[in-house]
mmCIF file of C-alpha atoms in Angstrom:
data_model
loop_
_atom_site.group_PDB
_atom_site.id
_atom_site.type_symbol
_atom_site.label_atom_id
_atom_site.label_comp_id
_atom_site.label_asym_id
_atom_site.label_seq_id
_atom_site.Cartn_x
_atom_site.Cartn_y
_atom_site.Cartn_z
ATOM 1 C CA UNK A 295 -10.964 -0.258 -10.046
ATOM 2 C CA UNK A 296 -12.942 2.552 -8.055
ATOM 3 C CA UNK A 297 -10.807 5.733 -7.489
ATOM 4 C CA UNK A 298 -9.866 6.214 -4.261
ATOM 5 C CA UNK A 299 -7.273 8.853 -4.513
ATOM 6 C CA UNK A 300 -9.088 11.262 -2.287
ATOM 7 C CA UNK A 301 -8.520 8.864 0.617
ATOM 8 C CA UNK A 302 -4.580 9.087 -0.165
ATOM 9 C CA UNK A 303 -2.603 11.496 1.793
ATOM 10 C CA UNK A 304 1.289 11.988 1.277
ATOM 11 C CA UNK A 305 1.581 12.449 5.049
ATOM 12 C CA UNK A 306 -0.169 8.658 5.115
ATOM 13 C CA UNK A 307 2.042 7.344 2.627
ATOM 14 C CA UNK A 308 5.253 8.875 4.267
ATOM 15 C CA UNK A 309 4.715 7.370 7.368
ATOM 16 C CA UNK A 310 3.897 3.783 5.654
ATOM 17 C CA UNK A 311 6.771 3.839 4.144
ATOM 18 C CA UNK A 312 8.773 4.514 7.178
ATOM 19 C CA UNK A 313 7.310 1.994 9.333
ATOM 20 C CA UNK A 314 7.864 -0.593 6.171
ATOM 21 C CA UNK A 315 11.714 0.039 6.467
ATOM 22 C CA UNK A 316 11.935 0.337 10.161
ATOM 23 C CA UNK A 317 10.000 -2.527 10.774
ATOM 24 C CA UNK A 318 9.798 -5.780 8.407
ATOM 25 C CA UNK A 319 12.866 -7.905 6.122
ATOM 26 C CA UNK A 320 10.600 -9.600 4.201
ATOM 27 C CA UNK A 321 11.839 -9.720 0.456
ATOM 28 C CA UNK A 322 8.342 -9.808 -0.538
ATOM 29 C CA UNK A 323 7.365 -6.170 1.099
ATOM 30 C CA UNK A 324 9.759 -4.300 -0.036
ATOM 31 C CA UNK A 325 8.450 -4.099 -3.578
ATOM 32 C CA UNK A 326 5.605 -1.717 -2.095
ATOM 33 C CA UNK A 327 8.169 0.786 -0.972
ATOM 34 C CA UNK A 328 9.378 2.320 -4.491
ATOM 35 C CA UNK A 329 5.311 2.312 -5.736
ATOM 36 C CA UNK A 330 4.580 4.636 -2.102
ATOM 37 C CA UNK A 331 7.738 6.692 -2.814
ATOM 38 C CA UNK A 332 6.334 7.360 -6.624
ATOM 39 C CA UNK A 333 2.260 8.049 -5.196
ATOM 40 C CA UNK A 334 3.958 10.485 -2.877
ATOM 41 C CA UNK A 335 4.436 12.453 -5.640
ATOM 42 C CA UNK A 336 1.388 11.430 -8.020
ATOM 43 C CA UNK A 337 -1.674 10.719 -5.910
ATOM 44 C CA UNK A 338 -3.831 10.184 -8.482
ATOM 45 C CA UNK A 339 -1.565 7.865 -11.232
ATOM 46 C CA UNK A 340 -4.164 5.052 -11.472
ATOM 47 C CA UNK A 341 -0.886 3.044 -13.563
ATOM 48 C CA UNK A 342 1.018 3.114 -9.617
ATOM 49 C CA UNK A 343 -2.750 2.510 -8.165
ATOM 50 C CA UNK A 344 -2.502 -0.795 -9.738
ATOM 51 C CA UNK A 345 0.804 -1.510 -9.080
ATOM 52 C CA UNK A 346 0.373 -0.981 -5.722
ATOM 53 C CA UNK A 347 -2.594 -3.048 -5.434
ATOM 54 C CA UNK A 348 -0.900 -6.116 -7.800
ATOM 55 C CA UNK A 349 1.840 -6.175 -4.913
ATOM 56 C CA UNK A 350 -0.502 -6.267 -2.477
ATOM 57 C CA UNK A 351 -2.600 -9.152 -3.599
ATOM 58 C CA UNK A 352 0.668 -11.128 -4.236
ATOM 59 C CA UNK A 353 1.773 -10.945 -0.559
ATOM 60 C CA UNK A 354 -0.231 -13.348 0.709
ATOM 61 C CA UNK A 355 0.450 -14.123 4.308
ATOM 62 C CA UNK A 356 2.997 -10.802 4.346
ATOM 63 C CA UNK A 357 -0.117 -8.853 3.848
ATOM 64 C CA UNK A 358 -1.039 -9.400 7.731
ATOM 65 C CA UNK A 359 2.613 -8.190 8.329
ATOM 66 C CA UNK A 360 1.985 -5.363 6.983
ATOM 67 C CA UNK A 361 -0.998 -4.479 8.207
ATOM 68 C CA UNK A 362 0.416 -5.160 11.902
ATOM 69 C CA UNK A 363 2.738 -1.677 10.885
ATOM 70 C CA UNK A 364 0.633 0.227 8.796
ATOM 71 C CA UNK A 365 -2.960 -0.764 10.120
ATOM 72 C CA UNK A 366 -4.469 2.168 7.966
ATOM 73 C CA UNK A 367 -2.842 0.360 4.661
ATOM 74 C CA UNK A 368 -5.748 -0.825 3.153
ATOM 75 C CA UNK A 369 -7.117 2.745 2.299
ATOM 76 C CA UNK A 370 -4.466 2.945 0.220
ATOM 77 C CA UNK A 371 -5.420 0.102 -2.262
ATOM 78 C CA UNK A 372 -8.316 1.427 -4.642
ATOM 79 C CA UNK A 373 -10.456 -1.622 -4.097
ATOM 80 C CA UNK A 374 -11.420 -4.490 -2.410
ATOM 81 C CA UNK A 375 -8.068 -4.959 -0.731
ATOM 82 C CA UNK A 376 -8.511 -8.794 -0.429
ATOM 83 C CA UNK A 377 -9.477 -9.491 -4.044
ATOM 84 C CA UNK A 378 -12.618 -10.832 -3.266
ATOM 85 C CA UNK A 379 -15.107 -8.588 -4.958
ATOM 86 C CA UNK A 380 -15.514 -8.841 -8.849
#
């Protein structure tokens, strides 16, 4: 996993998290919300870098959804936010 935590900003991660609650229902999303809430206040905790990127993979289809509210998501994940890279 490469370390991307200088791309994270709380400011970023605020707003995601916002737009997440304002704008989608989807069970499946809302798992992301407590893993933003907890980088908000540890940028750099590889453990919720993981997390956060686990969720994301798991998504499927939901992952476009999210996207559509929080274009700038996938500088959030640490990696290759698709998966496809090995």
């Amino acid at each position: 996993m490469k370390n991307s935590a200088h791309n994270l900003d709380v400011s970023d991660i605020d707003n995601a998290i916002q737009m997440l609650n304002k704008y989608t229902t989807e069970p499946s999303i809302k798992p992301l919300i407590p893993i933003l809430e907890a980088l908000k206040q540890d940028l750099y905790n590889e453990s919720l870098l993981a997390q956060l990127a686990d969720i994301w993979r798991n998504l499927g289809i939901f992952q476009g959804t999210v996207l559509t509210y929080v274009p700038y998501f996938y500088t959030l994940i640490p990696d290759d936010i698709f998966g496809d890279e090995e």
